Amino acid sequence: MNVRTGLRRLIHTMMTATHKTGRQRACVLGVALLVAFSACTHEVGLFASLEQEIPVDEGRGFPNEGSIHNLVKHDGRYFAGGASLWVRTAVDESATSLQGWTRIAPPTSASRGTLDSMALVNGDIYAVYDGNVYQRTANADATAGAWNPVSEFNEDTAQRVFAVTVENGSLQNFVVSASVDGGNQLLDSDGEPVAELEAVNTIYAVLNFNDGTNDNIYVLTNSQVFQGDNDLGNFTDITAAVRGPATSTTFRDMQVRGSDDELWIAGRGRIYRFDGSDWTRTEEITPDDSSTPVQFTSIAFVTVDGTEYVLAGTQSNGLYEGDDLDDLSSLRAEGSGRTLLGRDGNYLTTQMAGGAVSRIVVDQDGSARDSTGPLVFVGAPGRGLWRGQPENGGFIWRRE
Amino acid sequence: MQHYSPYRFTRIASFIFLLLLLGLVAAPLSSQITDEEIVVPQYDLGDQFFTISLGPMFPLFFQNPNEGFFTANTDMNLRTAGGTGSLAWHGFLNSEWSLGGRVTGSFMNSVNGRTLYVVPITFEANYLISAFPFEFPLSVGTGISFTGLSGNTYVGPVLSFGGGAYWRFTEDWAFGLNTNWFWVPQFYTESDRTPPPSDSRFGNFLELSFGARYSF
């Protein structure tokens, strides 16, 4: 039997088998559909999400593959720190005349022009380039010549700069973390090491917090929390009190809620809260599709229509939203029932959904596209700088 | 009253006679050319062909079953056209009907640069209308479609209806154009793990492609 004859018989068999196996074919198709439906774990229908999609790229000039590690507002301008420092006018005159970003040139003396850290200090921008600290007035001047080296930090070891008020004899307004043998050290604005913090893990946050009795300075490393006096003295390790029964965690961000109302910390699988007397924490949070705890990376608070929300960014699971700050269990992942991250806006159709978040910054008195109100800026590594705002009854996200 | 001329009748009769004579002479000659130089291919049971197609894919509209089957939303937020390619095999049952399968891969970009992938795998019945050297296949297909967007995947049914026009370049090869309409339903039911039923949509997409067909 040659090949051609064999094919003829095969096709003939297919023809005669069509009627005999029709029921089985229907069953197979039904099973396939059941498997298909049970495999759908996304929050929004694929075609429905396309219908909801709105153009998100505003074309303001910020690179779509960029991200930010900090964003500050001063004198009607936003300064965004990513791989470079960017500036734009904060107020949009109209939705059709959006304010664009301008890249600020790095200091000419920096051999590597990548911005590692920045902070707003009394109307000045302090920035770390190539291990050294530079200062410039926070204005629209984008030239390299506006940078001034800060002589106390010129040893190529600086890593981050933090705006914090220190009453160390004379008033100081910033501190710097620098690399040292064995880890990081914290330096005051004179470049002097802070006792008890001369060899710690990577420092992620330094801030002032008044617990109702004392003005303290809190320092967050990736594994510890320190509390010290506002003169940078008497630092003690309070990690055990923060994390409770857990034996370890990985911290990434620390923020003050309101006017010294509470201190919040983002950790691995948990958010920690200090009300001035006690620490409380969430239950361990895991994504729906994994047993690995969520790594929270950033925290911010925003009030929309009279309701205060907490937003928590993650390393690879998008944003979480909580609408009852007294009840930490209200913190939930993006999806149905969320106001800022739900189905009524366009969050789920953006590239932020389910992705990495490096920083969240809120401008409660913002202005964009002809409307005033709260603006939420989110840095998504490799996917640009995003801005969310109330609009048409929803919360709309666009990429700067 | 018209004047009758016997000479005029004779001229007309002579002209008709000459035409008939020319026809009698030319008829065998014409048959001889057809028999020797033009071979009209005929398909038969067991004949097969492969088709490869490439071209643009056009998003047409979404239907929302919650708002009525015949509503059509053309505001799909997809770019005007994407791309598509397919591979198909068919086997003839007789000179007109063939059965086979087709794997189609297509993509379309949204206004925000998200890429929608639609990959139908269909079982097809094909009816061929021949008018040598042209052939006009009509097809209807059904199967499953893998739809992907933003890292999410949906697997569901698909229906396709298509037609084409091919020119037989040689006995083995034919080239032409295809058009296929894909109807891709996405059903959602009440479940905590899936989007709500209100997100059910039926996608409609149109392929317009250049095809090359190899018969054997």
PDB file of N, CA and C in Angstrom, chain B residues 53-58 82-86 105 107 207-210:
ATOM      1  N   SER B  53      -0.098  31.356   4.983  1.00  0.00           N
ATOM      2  CA  SER B  53      -0.671  32.685   4.744  1.00  0.00           C
ATOM      3  C   SER B  53      -0.039  33.714   5.664  1.00  0.00           C
ATOM      4  N   LEU B  54       0.096  34.900   5.164  1.00  0.00           N
ATOM      5  CA  LEU B  54       0.609  36.026   5.949  1.00  0.00           C
ATOM      6  C   LEU B  54      -0.137  37.286   5.545  1.00  0.00           C
ATOM      7  N   GLY B  55      -0.409  38.123   6.527  1.00  0.00           N
ATOM      8  CA  GLY B  55      -1.078  39.370   6.190  1.00  0.00           C
ATOM      9  C   GLY B  55      -1.530  40.120   7.419  1.00  0.00           C
ATOM     10  N   PRO B  56      -2.289  41.149   7.235  1.00  0.00           N
ATOM     11  CA  PRO B  56      -2.782  41.928   8.381  1.00  0.00           C
ATOM     12  C   PRO B  56      -4.040  41.320   8.999  1.00  0.00           C
ATOM     13  N   MET B  57      -4.227  41.601  10.268  1.00  0.00           N
ATOM     14  CA  MET B  57      -5.445  41.211  10.984  1.00  0.00           C
ATOM     15  C   MET B  57      -6.121  42.490  11.465  1.00  0.00           C
ATOM     16  N   PHE B  58      -7.401  42.603  11.151  1.00  0.00           N
ATOM     17  CA  PHE B  58      -8.133  43.818  11.492  1.00  0.00           C
ATOM     18  C   PHE B  58      -9.116  43.547  12.632  1.00  0.00           C
ATOM     19  N   GLY B  82      -3.238  44.606  12.944  1.00  0.00           N
ATOM     20  CA  GLY B  82      -2.126  43.856  13.498  1.00  0.00           C
ATOM     21  C   GLY B  82      -1.590  42.931  12.433  1.00  0.00           C
ATOM     22  N   GLY B  83      -1.057  41.825  12.828  1.00  0.00           N
ATOM     23  CA  GLY B  83      -0.515  40.881  11.859  1.00  0.00           C
ATOM     24  C   GLY B  83      -1.019  39.484  12.129  1.00  0.00           C
ATOM     25  N   THR B  84      -0.986  38.668  11.092  1.00  0.00           N
ATOM     26  CA  THR B  84      -1.435  37.288  11.259  1.00  0.00           C
ATOM     27  C   THR B  84      -0.677  36.390  10.293  1.00  0.00           C
ATOM     28  N   GLY B  85      -0.560  35.159  10.682  1.00  0.00           N
ATOM     29  CA  GLY B  85       0.023  34.132   9.827  1.00  0.00           C
ATOM     30  C   GLY B  85      -0.616  32.801  10.165  1.00  0.00           C
ATOM     31  N   SER B  86      -0.704  31.940   9.181  1.00  0.00           N
ATOM     32  CA  SER B  86      -1.350  30.659   9.465  1.00  0.00           C
ATOM     33  C   SER B  86      -0.726  29.556   8.634  1.00  0.00           C
ATOM     34  N   GLY B 105      -1.820  32.338  14.015  1.00  0.00           N
ATOM     35  CA  GLY B 105      -1.271  33.192  15.068  1.00  0.00           C
ATOM     36  C   GLY B 105      -1.441  34.636  14.664  1.00  0.00           C
ATOM     37  N   PHE B 107      -1.621  38.940  16.145  1.00  0.00           N
ATOM     38  CA  PHE B 107      -1.406  39.910  17.220  1.00  0.00           C
ATOM     39  C   PHE B 107      -1.963  41.257  16.798  1.00  0.00           C
ATOM     40  N   GLU B 207      -9.183  38.604   9.066  1.00  0.00           N
ATOM     41  CA  GLU B 207      -7.866  38.372   8.462  1.00  0.00           C
ATOM     42  C   GLU B 207      -7.941  38.653   6.967  1.00  0.00           C
ATOM     43  N   LEU B 208      -6.947  39.353   6.471  1.00  0.00           N
ATOM     44  CA  LEU B 208      -6.808  39.530   5.029  1.00  0.00           C
ATOM     45  C   LEU B 208      -5.367  39.193   4.720  1.00  0.00           C
ATOM     46  N   SER B 209      -5.157  38.079   4.014  1.00  0.00           N
ATOM     47  CA  SER B 209      -3.780  37.604   3.896  1.00  0.00           C
ATOM     48  C   SER B 209      -3.474  37.112   2.495  1.00  0.00           C
ATOM     49  N   PHE B 210      -2.195  37.096   2.220  1.00  0.00           N
ATOM     50  CA  PHE B 210      -1.695  36.497   0.986  1.00  0.00           C
ATOM     51  C   PHE B 210      -1.351  35.050   1.287  1.00  0.00           C
TER      52      PHE B 210
END
